[in-house]
Each structure stands twice: as C-alpha cells, then as structure tokens.
Tab-separated table of C-alpha atoms and ligand atoms in Angstrom:
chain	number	residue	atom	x	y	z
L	1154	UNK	CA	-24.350	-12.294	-9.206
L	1155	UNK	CA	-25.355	-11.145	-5.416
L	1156	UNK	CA	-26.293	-14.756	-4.709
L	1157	UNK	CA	-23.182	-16.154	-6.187
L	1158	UNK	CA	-21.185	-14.164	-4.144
L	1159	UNK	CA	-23.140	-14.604	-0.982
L	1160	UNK	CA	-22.249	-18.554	-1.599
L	1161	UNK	CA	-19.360	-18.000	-2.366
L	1162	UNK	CA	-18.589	-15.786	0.760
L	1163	UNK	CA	-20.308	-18.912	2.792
L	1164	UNK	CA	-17.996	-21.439	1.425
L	1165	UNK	CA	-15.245	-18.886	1.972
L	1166	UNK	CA	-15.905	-19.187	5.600
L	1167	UNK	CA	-16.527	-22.669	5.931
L	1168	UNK	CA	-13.384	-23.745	4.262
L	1169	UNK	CA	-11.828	-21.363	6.876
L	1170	UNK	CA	-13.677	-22.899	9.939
L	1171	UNK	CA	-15.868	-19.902	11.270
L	1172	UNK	CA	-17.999	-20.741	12.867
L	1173	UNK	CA	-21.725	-20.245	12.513
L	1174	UNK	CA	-23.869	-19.006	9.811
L	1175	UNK	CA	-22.757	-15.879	7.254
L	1176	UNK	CA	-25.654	-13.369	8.252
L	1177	UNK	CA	-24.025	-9.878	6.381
L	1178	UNK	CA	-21.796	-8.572	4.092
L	1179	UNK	CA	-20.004	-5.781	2.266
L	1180	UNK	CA	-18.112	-5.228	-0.702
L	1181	UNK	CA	-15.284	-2.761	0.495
L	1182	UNK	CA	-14.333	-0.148	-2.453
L	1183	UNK	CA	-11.351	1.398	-1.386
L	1184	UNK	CA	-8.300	-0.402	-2.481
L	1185	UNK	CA	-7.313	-0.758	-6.948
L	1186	UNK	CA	-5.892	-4.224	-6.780
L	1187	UNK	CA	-7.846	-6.783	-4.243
L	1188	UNK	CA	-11.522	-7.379	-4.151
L	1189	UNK	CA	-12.517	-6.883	-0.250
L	1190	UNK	CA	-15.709	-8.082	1.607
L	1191	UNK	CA	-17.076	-7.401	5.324
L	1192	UNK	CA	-18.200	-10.546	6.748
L	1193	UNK	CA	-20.290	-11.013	9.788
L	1194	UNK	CA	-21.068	-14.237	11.234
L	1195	UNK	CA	-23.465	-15.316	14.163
L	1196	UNK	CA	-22.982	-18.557	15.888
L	1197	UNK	CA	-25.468	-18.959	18.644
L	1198	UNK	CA	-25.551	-15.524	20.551
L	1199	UNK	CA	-22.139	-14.091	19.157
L	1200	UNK	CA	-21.229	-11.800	16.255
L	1201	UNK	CA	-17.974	-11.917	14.397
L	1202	UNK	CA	-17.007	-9.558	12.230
L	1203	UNK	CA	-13.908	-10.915	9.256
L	1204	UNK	CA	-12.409	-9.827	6.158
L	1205	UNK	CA	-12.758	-11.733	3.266
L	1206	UNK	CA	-10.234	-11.173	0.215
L	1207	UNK	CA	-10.070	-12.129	-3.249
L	1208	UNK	CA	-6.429	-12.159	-4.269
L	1209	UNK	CA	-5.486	-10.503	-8.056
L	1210	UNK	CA	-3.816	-13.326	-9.267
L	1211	UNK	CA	-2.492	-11.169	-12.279
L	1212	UNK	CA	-1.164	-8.609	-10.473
L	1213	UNK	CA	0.283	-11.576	-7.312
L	1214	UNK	CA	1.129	-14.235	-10.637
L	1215	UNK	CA	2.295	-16.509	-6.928
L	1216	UNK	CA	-0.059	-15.474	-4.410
L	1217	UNK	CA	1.113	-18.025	-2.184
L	1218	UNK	CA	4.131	-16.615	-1.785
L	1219	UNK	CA	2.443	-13.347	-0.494
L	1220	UNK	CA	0.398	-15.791	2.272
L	1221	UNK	CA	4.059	-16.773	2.927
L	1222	UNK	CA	5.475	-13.644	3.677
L	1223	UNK	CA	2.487	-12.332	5.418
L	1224	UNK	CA	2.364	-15.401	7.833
L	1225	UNK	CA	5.830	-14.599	8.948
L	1226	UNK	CA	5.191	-10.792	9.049
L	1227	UNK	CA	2.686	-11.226	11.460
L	1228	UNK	CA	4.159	-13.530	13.639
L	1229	UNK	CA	7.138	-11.632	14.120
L	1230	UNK	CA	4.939	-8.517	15.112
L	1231	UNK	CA	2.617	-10.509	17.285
L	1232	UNK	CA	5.981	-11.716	19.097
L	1233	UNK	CA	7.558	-8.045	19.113
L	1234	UNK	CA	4.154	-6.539	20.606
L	1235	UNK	CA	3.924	-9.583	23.729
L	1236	UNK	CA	8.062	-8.830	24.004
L	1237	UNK	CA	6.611	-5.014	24.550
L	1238	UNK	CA	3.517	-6.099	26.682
L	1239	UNK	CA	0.967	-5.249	23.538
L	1240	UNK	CA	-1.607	-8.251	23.944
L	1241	UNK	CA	-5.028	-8.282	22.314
L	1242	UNK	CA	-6.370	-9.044	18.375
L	1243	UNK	CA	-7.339	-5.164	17.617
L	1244	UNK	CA	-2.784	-4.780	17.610
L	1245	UNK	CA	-2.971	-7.772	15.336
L	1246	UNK	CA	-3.760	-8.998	11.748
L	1247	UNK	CA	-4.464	-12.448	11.888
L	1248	UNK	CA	-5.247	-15.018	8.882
L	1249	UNK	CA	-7.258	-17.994	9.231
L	1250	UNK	CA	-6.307	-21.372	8.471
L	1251	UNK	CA	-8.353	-24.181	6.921
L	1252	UNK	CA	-8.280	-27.588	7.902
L	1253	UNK	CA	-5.022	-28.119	5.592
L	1254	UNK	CA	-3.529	-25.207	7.472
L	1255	UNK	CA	-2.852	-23.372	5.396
L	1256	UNK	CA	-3.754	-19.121	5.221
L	1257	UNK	CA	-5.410	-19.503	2.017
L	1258	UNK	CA	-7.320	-21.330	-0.405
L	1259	UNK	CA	-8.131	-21.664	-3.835
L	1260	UNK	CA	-12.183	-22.329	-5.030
L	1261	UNK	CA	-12.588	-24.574	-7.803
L	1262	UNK	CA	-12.788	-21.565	-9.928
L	1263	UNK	CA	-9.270	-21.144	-9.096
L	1264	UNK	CA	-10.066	-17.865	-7.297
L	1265	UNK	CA	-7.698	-17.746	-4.354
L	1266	UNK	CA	-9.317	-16.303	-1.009
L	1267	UNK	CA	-7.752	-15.348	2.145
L	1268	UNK	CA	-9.443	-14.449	5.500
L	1269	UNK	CA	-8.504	-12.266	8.572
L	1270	UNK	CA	-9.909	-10.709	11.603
L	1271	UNK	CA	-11.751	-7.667	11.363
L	1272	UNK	CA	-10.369	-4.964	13.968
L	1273	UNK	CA	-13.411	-3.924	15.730
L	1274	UNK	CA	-13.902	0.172	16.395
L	1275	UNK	CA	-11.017	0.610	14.286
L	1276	UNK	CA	-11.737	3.469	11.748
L	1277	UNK	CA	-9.783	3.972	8.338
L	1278	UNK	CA	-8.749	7.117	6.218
L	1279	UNK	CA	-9.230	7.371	2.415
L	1280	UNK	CA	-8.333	10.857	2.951
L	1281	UNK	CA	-6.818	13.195	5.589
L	1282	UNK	CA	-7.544	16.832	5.938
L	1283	UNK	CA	-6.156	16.402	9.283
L	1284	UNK	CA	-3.019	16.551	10.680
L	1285	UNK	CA	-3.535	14.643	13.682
L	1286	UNK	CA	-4.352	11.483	11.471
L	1287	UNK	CA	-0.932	12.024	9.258
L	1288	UNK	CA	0.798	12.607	12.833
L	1289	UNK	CA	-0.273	9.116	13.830
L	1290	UNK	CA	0.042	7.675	10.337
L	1291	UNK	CA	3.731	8.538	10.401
L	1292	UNK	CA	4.148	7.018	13.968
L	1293	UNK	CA	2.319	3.813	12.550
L	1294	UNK	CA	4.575	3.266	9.962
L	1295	UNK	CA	7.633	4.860	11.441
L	1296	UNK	CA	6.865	1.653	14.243
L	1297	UNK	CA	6.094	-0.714	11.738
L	1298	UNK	CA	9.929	0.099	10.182
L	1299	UNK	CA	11.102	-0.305	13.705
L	1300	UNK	CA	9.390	-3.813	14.356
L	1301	UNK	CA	11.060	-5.203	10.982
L	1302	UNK	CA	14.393	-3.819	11.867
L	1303	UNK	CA	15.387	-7.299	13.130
L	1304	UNK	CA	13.460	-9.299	10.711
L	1305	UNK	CA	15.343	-11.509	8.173
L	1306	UNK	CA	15.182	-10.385	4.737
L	1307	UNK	CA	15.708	-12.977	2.948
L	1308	UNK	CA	13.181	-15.472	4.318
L	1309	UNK	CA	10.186	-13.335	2.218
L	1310	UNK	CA	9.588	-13.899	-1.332
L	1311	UNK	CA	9.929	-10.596	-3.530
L	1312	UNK	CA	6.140	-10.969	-4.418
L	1313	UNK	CA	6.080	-8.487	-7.197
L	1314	UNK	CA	9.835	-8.171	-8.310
L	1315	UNK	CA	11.528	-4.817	-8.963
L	1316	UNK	CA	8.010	-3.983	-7.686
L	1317	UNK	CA	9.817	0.281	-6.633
L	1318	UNK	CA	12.694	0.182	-8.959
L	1319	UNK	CA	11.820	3.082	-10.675
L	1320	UNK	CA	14.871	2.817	-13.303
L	1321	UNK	CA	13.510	-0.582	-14.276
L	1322	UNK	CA	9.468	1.058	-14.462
L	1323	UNK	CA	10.847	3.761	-16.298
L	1324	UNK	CA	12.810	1.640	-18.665
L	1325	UNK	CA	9.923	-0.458	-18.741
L	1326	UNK	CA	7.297	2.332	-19.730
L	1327	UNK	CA	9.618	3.477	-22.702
L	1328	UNK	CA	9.886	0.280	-23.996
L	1329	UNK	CA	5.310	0.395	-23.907
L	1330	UNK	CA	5.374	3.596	-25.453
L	1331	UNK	CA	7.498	2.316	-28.277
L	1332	UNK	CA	5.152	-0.572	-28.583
L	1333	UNK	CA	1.904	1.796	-28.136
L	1334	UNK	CA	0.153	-1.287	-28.835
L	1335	UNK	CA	-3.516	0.453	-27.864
L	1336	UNK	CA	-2.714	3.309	-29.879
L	1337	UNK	CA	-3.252	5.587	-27.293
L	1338	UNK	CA	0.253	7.360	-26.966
L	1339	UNK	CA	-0.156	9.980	-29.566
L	1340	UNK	CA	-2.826	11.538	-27.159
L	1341	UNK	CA	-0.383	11.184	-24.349
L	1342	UNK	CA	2.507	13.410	-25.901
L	1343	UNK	CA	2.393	15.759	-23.456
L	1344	UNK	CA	2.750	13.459	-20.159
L	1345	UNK	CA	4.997	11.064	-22.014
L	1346	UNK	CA	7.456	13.560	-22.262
L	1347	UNK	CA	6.853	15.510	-18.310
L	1348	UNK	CA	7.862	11.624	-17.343
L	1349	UNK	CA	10.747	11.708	-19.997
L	1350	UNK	CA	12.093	15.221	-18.274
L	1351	UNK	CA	12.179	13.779	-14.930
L	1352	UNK	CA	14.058	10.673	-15.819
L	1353	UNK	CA	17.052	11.540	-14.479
L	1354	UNK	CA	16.024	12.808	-11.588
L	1355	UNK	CA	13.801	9.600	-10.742
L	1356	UNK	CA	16.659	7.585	-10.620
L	1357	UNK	CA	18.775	9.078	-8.062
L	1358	UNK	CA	17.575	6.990	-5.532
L	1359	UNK	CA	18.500	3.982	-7.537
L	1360	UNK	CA	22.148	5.467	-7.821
L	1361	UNK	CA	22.246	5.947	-4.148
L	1362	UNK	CA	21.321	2.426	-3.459
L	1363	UNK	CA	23.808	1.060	-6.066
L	1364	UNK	CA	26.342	3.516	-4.389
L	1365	UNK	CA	25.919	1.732	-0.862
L	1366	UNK	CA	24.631	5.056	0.369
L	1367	UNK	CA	21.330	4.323	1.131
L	1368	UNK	CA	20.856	0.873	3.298
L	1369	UNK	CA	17.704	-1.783	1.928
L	1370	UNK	CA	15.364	-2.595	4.783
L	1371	UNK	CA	11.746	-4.717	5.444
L	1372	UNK	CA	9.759	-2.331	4.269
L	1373	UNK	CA	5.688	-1.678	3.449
L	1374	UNK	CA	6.184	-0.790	0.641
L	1375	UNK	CA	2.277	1.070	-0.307
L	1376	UNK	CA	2.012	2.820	2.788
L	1377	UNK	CA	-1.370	4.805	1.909
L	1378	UNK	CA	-3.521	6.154	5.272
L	1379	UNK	CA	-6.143	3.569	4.425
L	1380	UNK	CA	-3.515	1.163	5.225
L	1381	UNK	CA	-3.307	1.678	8.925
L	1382	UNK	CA	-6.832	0.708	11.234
L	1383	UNK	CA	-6.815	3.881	14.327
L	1384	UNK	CA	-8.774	3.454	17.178
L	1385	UNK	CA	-11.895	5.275	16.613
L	1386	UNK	CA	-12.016	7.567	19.401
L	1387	UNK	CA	-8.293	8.071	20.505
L	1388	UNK	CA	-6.792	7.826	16.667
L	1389	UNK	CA	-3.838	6.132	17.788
L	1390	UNK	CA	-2.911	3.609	15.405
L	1391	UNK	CA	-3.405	0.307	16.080
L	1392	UNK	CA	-2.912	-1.730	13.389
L	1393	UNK	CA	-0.652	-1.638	9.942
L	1394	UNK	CA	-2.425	-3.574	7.614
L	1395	UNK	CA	-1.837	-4.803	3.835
L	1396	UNK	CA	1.319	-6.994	3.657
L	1397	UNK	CA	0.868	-7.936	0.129
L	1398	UNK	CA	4.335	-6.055	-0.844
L	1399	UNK	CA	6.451	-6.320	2.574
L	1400	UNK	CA	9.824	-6.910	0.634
L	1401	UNK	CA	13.146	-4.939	1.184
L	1402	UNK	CA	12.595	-1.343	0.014
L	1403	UNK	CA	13.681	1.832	0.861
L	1404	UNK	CA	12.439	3.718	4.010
L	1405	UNK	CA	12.300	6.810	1.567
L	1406	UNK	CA	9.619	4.969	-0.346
L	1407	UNK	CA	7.449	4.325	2.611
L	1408	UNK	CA	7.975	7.782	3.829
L	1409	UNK	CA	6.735	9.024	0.373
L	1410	UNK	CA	3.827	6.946	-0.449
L	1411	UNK	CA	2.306	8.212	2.219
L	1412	UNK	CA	2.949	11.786	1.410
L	1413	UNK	CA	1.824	11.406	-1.869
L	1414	UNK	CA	-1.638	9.922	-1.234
L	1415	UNK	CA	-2.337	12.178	2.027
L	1416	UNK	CA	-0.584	15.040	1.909
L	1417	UNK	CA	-2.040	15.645	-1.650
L	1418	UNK	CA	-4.737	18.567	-1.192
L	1419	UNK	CA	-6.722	16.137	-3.444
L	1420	UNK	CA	-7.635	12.742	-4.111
L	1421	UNK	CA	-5.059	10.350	-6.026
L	1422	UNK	CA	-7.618	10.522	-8.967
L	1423	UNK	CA	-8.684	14.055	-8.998
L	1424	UNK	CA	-9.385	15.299	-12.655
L	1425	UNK	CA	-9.267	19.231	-11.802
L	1426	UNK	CA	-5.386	19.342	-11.231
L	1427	UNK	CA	-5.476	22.898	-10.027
L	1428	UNK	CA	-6.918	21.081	-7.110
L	1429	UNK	CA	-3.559	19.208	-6.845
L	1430	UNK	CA	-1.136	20.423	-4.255
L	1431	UNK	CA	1.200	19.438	-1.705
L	1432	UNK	CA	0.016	20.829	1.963
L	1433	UNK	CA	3.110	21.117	3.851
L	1434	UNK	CA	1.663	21.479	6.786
L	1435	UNK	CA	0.531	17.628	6.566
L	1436	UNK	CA	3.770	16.683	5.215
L	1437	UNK	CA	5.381	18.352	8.463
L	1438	UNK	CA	2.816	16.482	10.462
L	1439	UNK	CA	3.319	12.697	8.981
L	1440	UNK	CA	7.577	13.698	9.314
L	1441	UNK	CA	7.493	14.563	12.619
L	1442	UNK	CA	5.009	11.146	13.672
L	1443	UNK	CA	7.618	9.242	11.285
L	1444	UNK	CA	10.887	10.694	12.452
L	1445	UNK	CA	9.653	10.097	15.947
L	1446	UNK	CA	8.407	6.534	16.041
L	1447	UNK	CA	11.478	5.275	13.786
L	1448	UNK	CA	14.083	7.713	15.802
L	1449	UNK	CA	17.579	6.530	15.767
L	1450	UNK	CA	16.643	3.555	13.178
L	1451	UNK	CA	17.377	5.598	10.270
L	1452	UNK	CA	20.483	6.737	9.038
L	1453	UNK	CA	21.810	10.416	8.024
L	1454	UNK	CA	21.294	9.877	4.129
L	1455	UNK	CA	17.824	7.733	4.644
L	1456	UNK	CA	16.807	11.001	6.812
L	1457	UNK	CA	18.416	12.874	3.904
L	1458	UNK	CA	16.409	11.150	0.956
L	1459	UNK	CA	12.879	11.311	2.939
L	1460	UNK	CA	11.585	14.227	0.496
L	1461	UNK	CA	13.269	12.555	-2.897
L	1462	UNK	CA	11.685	9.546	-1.766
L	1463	UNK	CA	8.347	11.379	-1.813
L	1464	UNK	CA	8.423	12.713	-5.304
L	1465	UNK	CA	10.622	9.658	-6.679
L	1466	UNK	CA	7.588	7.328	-5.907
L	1467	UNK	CA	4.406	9.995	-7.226
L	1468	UNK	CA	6.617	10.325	-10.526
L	1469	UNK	CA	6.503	6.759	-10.209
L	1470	UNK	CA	3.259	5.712	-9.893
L	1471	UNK	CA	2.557	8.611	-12.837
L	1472	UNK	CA	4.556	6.462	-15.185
L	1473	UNK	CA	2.661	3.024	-13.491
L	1474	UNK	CA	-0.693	4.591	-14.072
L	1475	UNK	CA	0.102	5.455	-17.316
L	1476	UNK	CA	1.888	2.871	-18.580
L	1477	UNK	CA	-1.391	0.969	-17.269
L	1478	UNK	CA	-3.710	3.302	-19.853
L	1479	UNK	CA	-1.498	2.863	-22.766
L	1480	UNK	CA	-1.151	-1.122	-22.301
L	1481	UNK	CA	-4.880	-1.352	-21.803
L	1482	UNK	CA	-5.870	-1.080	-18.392
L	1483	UNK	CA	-5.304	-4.423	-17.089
L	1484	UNK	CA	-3.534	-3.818	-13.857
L	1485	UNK	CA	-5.196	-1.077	-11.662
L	1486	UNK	CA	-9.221	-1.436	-11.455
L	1487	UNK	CA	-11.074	1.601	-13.171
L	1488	UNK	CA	-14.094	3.039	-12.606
L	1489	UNK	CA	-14.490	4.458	-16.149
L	1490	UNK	CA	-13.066	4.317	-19.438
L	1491	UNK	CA	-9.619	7.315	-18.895
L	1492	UNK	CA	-9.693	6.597	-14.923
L	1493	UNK	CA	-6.034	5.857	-15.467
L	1494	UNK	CA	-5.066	9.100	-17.412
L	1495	UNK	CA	-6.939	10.799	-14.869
L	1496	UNK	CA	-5.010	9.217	-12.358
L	1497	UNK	CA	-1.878	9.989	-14.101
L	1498	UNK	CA	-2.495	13.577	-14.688
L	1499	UNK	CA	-3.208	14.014	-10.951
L	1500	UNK	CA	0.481	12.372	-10.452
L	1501	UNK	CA	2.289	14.648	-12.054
L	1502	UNK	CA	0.873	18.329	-11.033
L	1503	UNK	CA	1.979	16.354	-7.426
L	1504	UNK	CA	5.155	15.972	-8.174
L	1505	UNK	CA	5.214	19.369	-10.536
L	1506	UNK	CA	4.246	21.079	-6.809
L	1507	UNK	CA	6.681	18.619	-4.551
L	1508	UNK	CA	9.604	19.636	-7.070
L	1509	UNK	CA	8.718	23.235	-6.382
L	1510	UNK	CA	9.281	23.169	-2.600
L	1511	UNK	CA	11.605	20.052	-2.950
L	1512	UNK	CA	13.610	22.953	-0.522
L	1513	UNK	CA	10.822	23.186	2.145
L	1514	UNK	CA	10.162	19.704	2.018
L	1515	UNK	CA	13.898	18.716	3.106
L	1516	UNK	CA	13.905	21.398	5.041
L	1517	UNK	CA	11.392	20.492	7.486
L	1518	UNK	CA	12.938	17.249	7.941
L	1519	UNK	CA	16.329	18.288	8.772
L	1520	UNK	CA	14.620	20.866	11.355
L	1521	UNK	CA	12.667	17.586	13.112
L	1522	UNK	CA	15.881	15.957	12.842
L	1523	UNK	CA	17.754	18.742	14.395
L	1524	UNK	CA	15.568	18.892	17.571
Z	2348	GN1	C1	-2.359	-0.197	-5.361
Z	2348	GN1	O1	-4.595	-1.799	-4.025
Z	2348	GN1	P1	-3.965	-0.716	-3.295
Z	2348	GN1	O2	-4.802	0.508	-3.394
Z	2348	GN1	O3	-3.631	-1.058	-1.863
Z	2348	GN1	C2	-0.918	-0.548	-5.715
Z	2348	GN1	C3	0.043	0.460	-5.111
Z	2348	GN1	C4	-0.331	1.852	-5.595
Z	2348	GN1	C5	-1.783	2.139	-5.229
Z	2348	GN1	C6	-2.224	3.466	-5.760
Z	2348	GN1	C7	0.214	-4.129	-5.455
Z	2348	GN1	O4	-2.544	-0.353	-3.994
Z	2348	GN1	O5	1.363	0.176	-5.501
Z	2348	GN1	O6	0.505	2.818	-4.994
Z	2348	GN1	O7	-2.648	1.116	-5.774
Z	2348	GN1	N1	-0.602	-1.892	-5.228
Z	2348	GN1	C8	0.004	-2.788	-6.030
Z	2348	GN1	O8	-3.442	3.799	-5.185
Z	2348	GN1	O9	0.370	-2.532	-7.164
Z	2349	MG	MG1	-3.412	-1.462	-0.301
C-alpha cells in the first residue's frame, strides 16, 4: 500500500511537470472529504514543497467543474492582490498544469488528482483556544468576501447543488428517515426529533432569501480555521484555501461555519457533550476580524442574520452528519464505526447552547456594528 502510493505520488508529479525526484511525503489527516499528501521534491540543490490531492469523486460526482471554478477563483484573487500591490506565492493558491493544461488529471484508475503549491511557514488551526487566531480568521474570510464582491456569479459551476439549502437537507433527511434503510433510526429517536423541533426555525434564512431580504454572494462556503494558512510568526492570514464549494451562498453561512467549528469549546466530534459550548468571547473575536475586513460590503439584514447564520448551519450539518449515519456512512470519512452519531450529537448541544444566547450572540454584532 505505502509503495503504491509513493508511485503513485511520483506519477502524480510527473504528469504535473515538477521537477526533480519525489524525496518525502505525508498523508495530511485533517479534512472528512479529500485525501491530502505533503510532497517534497529535490531537483539538483532545491527543495519544493506541494500538495497533492485526491479528489472524492462521490461527494464532487463532476470534479472538473470544481478545477473550473477554482482556476477562475484564483485568478481573480491573484489579479485583485497585484491591483492592491500583494505579490508573492505564500498570498496565493496556485494549481499546476500538465502538459494538456489542464489543473487536473485523472490516473488510469480513474482517480482524479490535483496539485498546488505548498505555502511555506504558513501554519494551520484544527482548533483555536485563541482569540487572536479567530480575530484573524474573521479578517481572512471577511477579505476573501470582499475580493469576490466583483466576481461574476454565474461563470462557476454549483459543484455540489443546493449544497447550504437547509430546507432542501432537511426535507431531504426526512425523506432518509422514512426510508431508514440501515435500520438505524429507531436508536436515533431522540436526535431525529431535536432536528424535527428546530425545523422551522432552520429555515428562516431560506425565507429571507426567497423574500429578497437577504442578497446571494461568491461565497466559501466551509469556512473552518483549518481553511485559512497564517504566517507562522505574525498570524496574519495569508492565504484562504479550499475552493472546492466557492458557489453563491450566504455571507451568514460563512460567518457561521466558522463559529461553529472554532468557537465550539470542543472539537466538531467531541463525544462528552457537556464539553460542548459556545465561547463568546471567540465568537466576539472572529465578528469583530469579520465585520472589519468585510466593512461596508454587507448589508443591514446580512449584518442582522450573522448569529442565525451560525446556528442555521451547526443544525445543519447535525442533520448532514446524521443523515450520513442512518444512510450508511458513505459521505463523510470515519474513524470508527458511530463517528457520525458522535459527530451529530456534538452538533446539536452547539446549537442547544447558540439558541440559548441567540440574544448575546446578535448582540455583540450589532455593538461592533454600532462602533
Ligand atoms: C467537510 O472536508 P472538509 O473537512 O473540508 C464538508 C463540510 C463540512 C465539514 C465538517 C464538501 O469539509 O461541508 O462542514 O466537512 N465538505 C463538503 O467538518 O461536504
Ligand atoms: Mg475543507
């Protein structure tokens, strides 16, 4: 299996044109959809670091499509950084092409692999105790909203469709649980029905976009810490990374995501929910770096729907996780045989505690706002 991959990283690399010889690697864990690998090679006296990816064709069914919408993405923020004097690869994700020039390429196994530069003394955050790193996270993506502002929506592809339409999950997860073709539903009473209770209020942001009140933008659309490369040493950000779901979205989702994964007082997959809070202070922290960096880009009811948009998308993935477990695990990797349920669990004492100081949480943005 190690060799296999190691040639298989090699021919990776070749078909990409890197030059020199594959001398290390690393299998990446973090991430529950795409298999990630460090690559270094050496030609002559030089060093390169990459990253290799293996796309999850069942969770991408077109991956090209993503390569698409990522080769545009990145153009148009290379172009926006030079228009602002930003020069330099470490502000830049960059694909590779192959000879065919194209940003991808599918191995006779009909895996399909992509390849970008590594950022070099860039550092990464599975978690953050710290509000200095959700300070900076909020700036990162609060720019990144601000660099699509002009971009043209309807040249990407909508690689997953409906992919934050939580009326359409929702409807979607009944219709499983109907089905319960694994079985496993009767043992899942109890969250089944905390999902059911929230219903209503999950779909308000749907409403509010069918109402024209809330605008549809370029957005990130899975805007977790780990998402953004920092400099090592200064922690500003340098870097938003993971374009696999740049589609128009709501800047409430984006806002939330990230509250969700970092602002939890545990991981996403904690099984000891009284572990499971939301830390305000953090929250306050990734607002005000958020608030700042997108400024005058948002409107009054986008500022408005910041906090919905944080428990809107944890009840979300709750149901996504679940509906995962009770369909047979075949979208999120596991680790072990319940990882989802775990997972799911750990969703819902989130938004149990967001819906609790649902008050707080608006309030602190309106107070940034006001200032
Ligand atoms: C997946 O693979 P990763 O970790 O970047 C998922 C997100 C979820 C997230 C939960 C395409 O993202 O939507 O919020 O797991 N990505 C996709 O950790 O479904
Ligand atoms: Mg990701």
């Amino acid at each position: 299996m190690q060799l296999d991959i190691k040639a298989t990283l090699r021919q990776v690399c070749k078909l990409f044109r890197i030059p020199g010889e594959l001398i290390e690697y690393d299998l990446l864990t973090s991430g529950n959809i795409n298999t990630t690998y460090y690559v270094v090679c050496q030609n002559g006296e030089e060093r390169k670091a990459y990253l290799a990816q293996k796309v999850n064709s069942y969770v991408f069914k077109e991956p090209e499509k993503v390569m698409h919408n990522i080769e545009l993405v990145t153009e148009h923020i290379r172009r926006q950084n030079e228009a602002r004097g930003i020069f330099g690869r470490r502000t830049r994700l960059h694909f590779h092409h192959t000879a065919e020039g194209k940003n991808f390429l599918v191995l006779n196994d009909g895996e399909f692999w992509r390849l970008s530069n590594f950022v070099e003394d860039s550092v990464s955050f599975d978690t953050a105790e710290d509000a200095k790193v959700l300070q900076m996270s909020g700036k990162a993506f609060g720019q990144f909203a601000r660099q699509l502002a002009d971009f043209d929506a309807t040249k990407l592809y909508e690689t997953i469709p409906h992919f934050h339409d939580t009326r359409r999950r929702l409807e979607t997860f009944f219709a499983h649980v109907e089905e319960d073709t694994c079985g496993r539903c009767e043992e899942v009473r109890a969250e089944i029905e905390q999902i059911s209770q929230a219903r209503e209020f999950a779909c308000r942001l749907n409403e509010m976009v069918d109402s024209g009140e809330l605008p549809l933008r370029v957005t990130h659309n899975d805007t977790k810490t780990n998402n953004v490369l920092f400099d090592k040493d200064t922690l500003e950000p340098l870097v938003v990374i993971d374009l696999d779901t740049v589609m128009p979205g709501l800047a409430a989702h984006d806002f939330g995501d990230t509250i969700r994964f970092a602002a939890n007082t545990a991981a996403e997959d904690e099984a000891d929910v009284s572990k499971v809070s939301l830390n305000l202070e953090l929250y306050r922290a990734f607002a005000e770096g958020y608030i700042g960096a997108a400024g005058d880009l948002l409107t009054p009811a986008e500022l408005d729907s910041m906090a919905l948009g944080a428990a809107t998308i944890t009840l979300e993935l709750a149901s996504r996780f679940l509906d995962d477990y009770i369909t047979g695990d075949k979208y999120f990797k596991t680790l072990y045989p319940g990882h989802n349920l775990v997972r799911t669990r750990c969703q819902l004492a989130l938004f149990a505690d967001m819906m609790a100081k649902m008050e707080q949480m608006q309030g602190i943005v309106r107070e940034i706002v006001a200032r």
